[in-house]
Amino acid sequence: MKDNFYTKKSMMKPLGLEYKKINISPNFCMLYNGENTNLSNCKTCGHARYKPNIDRERTLVAYKKLKYLPLIGYKCYLCLQRWPDI
């Protein structure tokens, strides 16, 4: 499965079709996007955004991440493609 994901990702990158990583609350109640990017705790449930630092010195690891693929890139790609005449 990782090989398949890697090949698809490597095909999408030159076309400008990359996904965005967005941190989310562990209880799925809040996205840390837009005006909430600098928050460290959830507004709704108060759960921490990052896992506790035990072995890591400076890296922050989020509990949950969302991979968002904007569809605008796909629309532009489809508009620029030329379909063969059959």
PDB file of C-alpha atoms in Angstrom:
ATOM      1  CA  MET A   1       0.000   0.000   0.000  1.00  0.00           C
ATOM      2  CA  LYS A   2       2.842   2.421   0.745  1.00  0.00           C
ATOM      3  CA  ASP A   3       4.348   1.842  -2.708  1.00  0.00           C
ATOM      4  CA  ASN A   4       1.025   2.614  -4.354  1.00  0.00           C
ATOM      5  CA  PHE A   5       0.604   5.796  -2.279  1.00  0.00           C
ATOM      6  CA  TYR A   6       4.154   6.889  -3.053  1.00  0.00           C
ATOM      7  CA  THR A   7       3.733   6.446  -6.809  1.00  0.00           C
ATOM      8  CA  LYS A   8       0.453   8.391  -6.843  1.00  0.00           C
ATOM      9  CA  LYS A   9       1.977  11.151  -4.738  1.00  0.00           C
ATOM     10  CA  SER A  10       5.016  11.393  -7.010  1.00  0.00           C
ATOM     11  CA  MET A  11       2.743  11.660 -10.078  1.00  0.00           C
ATOM     12  CA  MET A  12       0.617  14.418  -8.499  1.00  0.00           C
ATOM     13  CA  LYS A  13       3.465  16.628  -7.292  1.00  0.00           C
ATOM     14  CA  PRO A  14       4.745  17.822 -10.729  1.00  0.00           C
ATOM     15  CA  LEU A  15       1.171  18.703 -11.697  1.00  0.00           C
ATOM     16  CA  GLY A  16       0.810  20.987  -8.675  1.00  0.00           C
ATOM     17  CA  LEU A  17      -1.801  18.734  -7.042  1.00  0.00           C
ATOM     18  CA  GLU A  18      -0.487  18.518  -3.495  1.00  0.00           C
ATOM     19  CA  TYR A  19      -2.449  18.048  -0.306  1.00  0.00           C
ATOM     20  CA  LYS A  20      -2.392  20.229   2.790  1.00  0.00           C
ATOM     21  CA  LYS A  21      -1.851  18.861   6.289  1.00  0.00           C
ATOM     22  CA  ILE A  22      -4.201  20.323   8.892  1.00  0.00           C
ATOM     23  CA  ASN A  23      -4.059  19.419  12.568  1.00  0.00           C
ATOM     24  CA  ILE A  24      -7.401  18.502  14.155  1.00  0.00           C
ATOM     25  CA  SER A  25      -8.606  17.977  17.688  1.00  0.00           C
ATOM     26  CA  PRO A  26      -8.371  14.371  18.962  1.00  0.00           C
ATOM     27  CA  ASN A  27     -12.139  14.421  19.523  1.00  0.00           C
ATOM     28  CA  PHE A  28     -12.791  15.704  15.959  1.00  0.00           C
ATOM     29  CA  CYS A  29     -14.440  18.890  17.220  1.00  0.00           C
ATOM     30  CA  MET A  30     -12.067  21.550  15.834  1.00  0.00           C
ATOM     31  CA  LEU A  31      -9.696  22.213  12.924  1.00  0.00           C
ATOM     32  CA  TYR A  32      -6.505  24.154  13.635  1.00  0.00           C
ATOM     33  CA  ASN A  33      -6.753  26.112  10.395  1.00  0.00           C
ATOM     34  CA  GLY A  34      -7.107  29.770   9.497  1.00  0.00           C
ATOM     35  CA  GLU A  35      -7.441  31.926  12.611  1.00  0.00           C
ATOM     36  CA  ASN A  36      -6.956  28.884  14.893  1.00  0.00           C
ATOM     37  CA  THR A  37      -3.484  27.887  13.646  1.00  0.00           C
ATOM     38  CA  ASN A  38      -1.670  29.282  16.693  1.00  0.00           C
ATOM     39  CA  LEU A  39      -3.867  27.659  19.349  1.00  0.00           C
ATOM     40  CA  SER A  40      -2.436  24.841  21.477  1.00  0.00           C
ATOM     41  CA  ASN A  41      -5.711  23.628  23.046  1.00  0.00           C
ATOM     42  CA  CYS A  42      -9.139  22.931  21.571  1.00  0.00           C
ATOM     43  CA  LYS A  43     -11.760  25.647  22.124  1.00  0.00           C
ATOM     44  CA  THR A  44     -14.575  23.107  22.558  1.00  0.00           C
ATOM     45  CA  CYS A  45     -13.160  20.253  24.644  1.00  0.00           C
ATOM     46  CA  GLY A  46      -9.899  21.785  25.920  1.00  0.00           C
ATOM     47  CA  HIS A  47      -7.768  18.804  24.818  1.00  0.00           C
ATOM     48  CA  ALA A  48      -4.127  19.525  23.965  1.00  0.00           C
ATOM     49  CA  ARG A  49      -3.190  19.829  20.293  1.00  0.00           C
ATOM     50  CA  TYR A  50       0.247  18.198  20.565  1.00  0.00           C
ATOM     51  CA  LYS A  51       1.494  15.003  22.196  1.00  0.00           C
ATOM     52  CA  PRO A  52       3.665  15.453  25.295  1.00  0.00           C
ATOM     53  CA  ASN A  53       7.385  15.966  24.655  1.00  0.00           C
ATOM     54  CA  ILE A  54       9.148  12.926  26.121  1.00  0.00           C
ATOM     55  CA  ASP A  55      11.996  11.967  23.788  1.00  0.00           C
ATOM     56  CA  ARG A  56      11.787  14.852  21.338  1.00  0.00           C
ATOM     57  CA  GLU A  57      13.467  18.153  22.119  1.00  0.00           C
ATOM     58  CA  ARG A  58      11.830  20.724  19.845  1.00  0.00           C
ATOM     59  CA  THR A  59       9.516  18.887  17.469  1.00  0.00           C
ATOM     60  CA  LEU A  60       5.793  19.089  18.108  1.00  0.00           C
ATOM     61  CA  VAL A  61       3.691  16.117  17.020  1.00  0.00           C
ATOM     62  CA  ALA A  62      -0.070  16.579  16.686  1.00  0.00           C
ATOM     63  CA  TYR A  63      -2.483  13.947  17.970  1.00  0.00           C
ATOM     64  CA  LYS A  64      -4.490  13.865  14.724  1.00  0.00           C
ATOM     65  CA  LYS A  65      -3.864  15.221  11.219  1.00  0.00           C
ATOM     66  CA  LEU A  66      -6.174  15.756   8.295  1.00  0.00           C
ATOM     67  CA  LYS A  67      -4.885  15.581   4.738  1.00  0.00           C
ATOM     68  CA  TYR A  68      -6.883  18.012   2.618  1.00  0.00           C
ATOM     69  CA  LEU A  69      -6.721  17.846  -1.178  1.00  0.00           C
ATOM     70  CA  PRO A  70      -8.047  21.052  -2.727  1.00  0.00           C
ATOM     71  CA  LEU A  71     -10.273  20.320  -5.713  1.00  0.00           C
ATOM     72  CA  ILE A  72      -9.441  23.614  -7.446  1.00  0.00           C
ATOM     73  CA  GLY A  73      -6.140  22.123  -8.597  1.00  0.00           C
ATOM     74  CA  TYR A  74      -7.976  19.168 -10.108  1.00  0.00           C
ATOM     75  CA  LYS A  75     -10.398  21.429 -11.954  1.00  0.00           C
ATOM     76  CA  CYS A  76      -7.546  23.439 -13.470  1.00  0.00           C
ATOM     77  CA  TYR A  77      -5.760  20.236 -14.456  1.00  0.00           C
ATOM     78  CA  LEU A  78      -8.874  18.826 -16.118  1.00  0.00           C
ATOM     79  CA  CYS A  79      -9.506  22.061 -18.003  1.00  0.00           C
ATOM     80  CA  LEU A  80      -5.977  22.077 -19.411  1.00  0.00           C
ATOM     81  CA  GLN A  81      -6.044  18.459 -20.560  1.00  0.00           C
ATOM     82  CA  ARG A  82      -6.745  17.702 -24.188  1.00  0.00           C
ATOM     83  CA  TRP A  83      -8.918  14.669 -24.718  1.00  0.00           C
ATOM     84  CA  PRO A  84      -8.079  12.524 -27.770  1.00  0.00           C
ATOM     85  CA  ASP A  85     -10.646  12.334 -30.556  1.00  0.00           C
ATOM     86  CA  ILE A  86     -12.124   8.852 -30.784  1.00  0.00           C
TER      87      ILE A  86
END
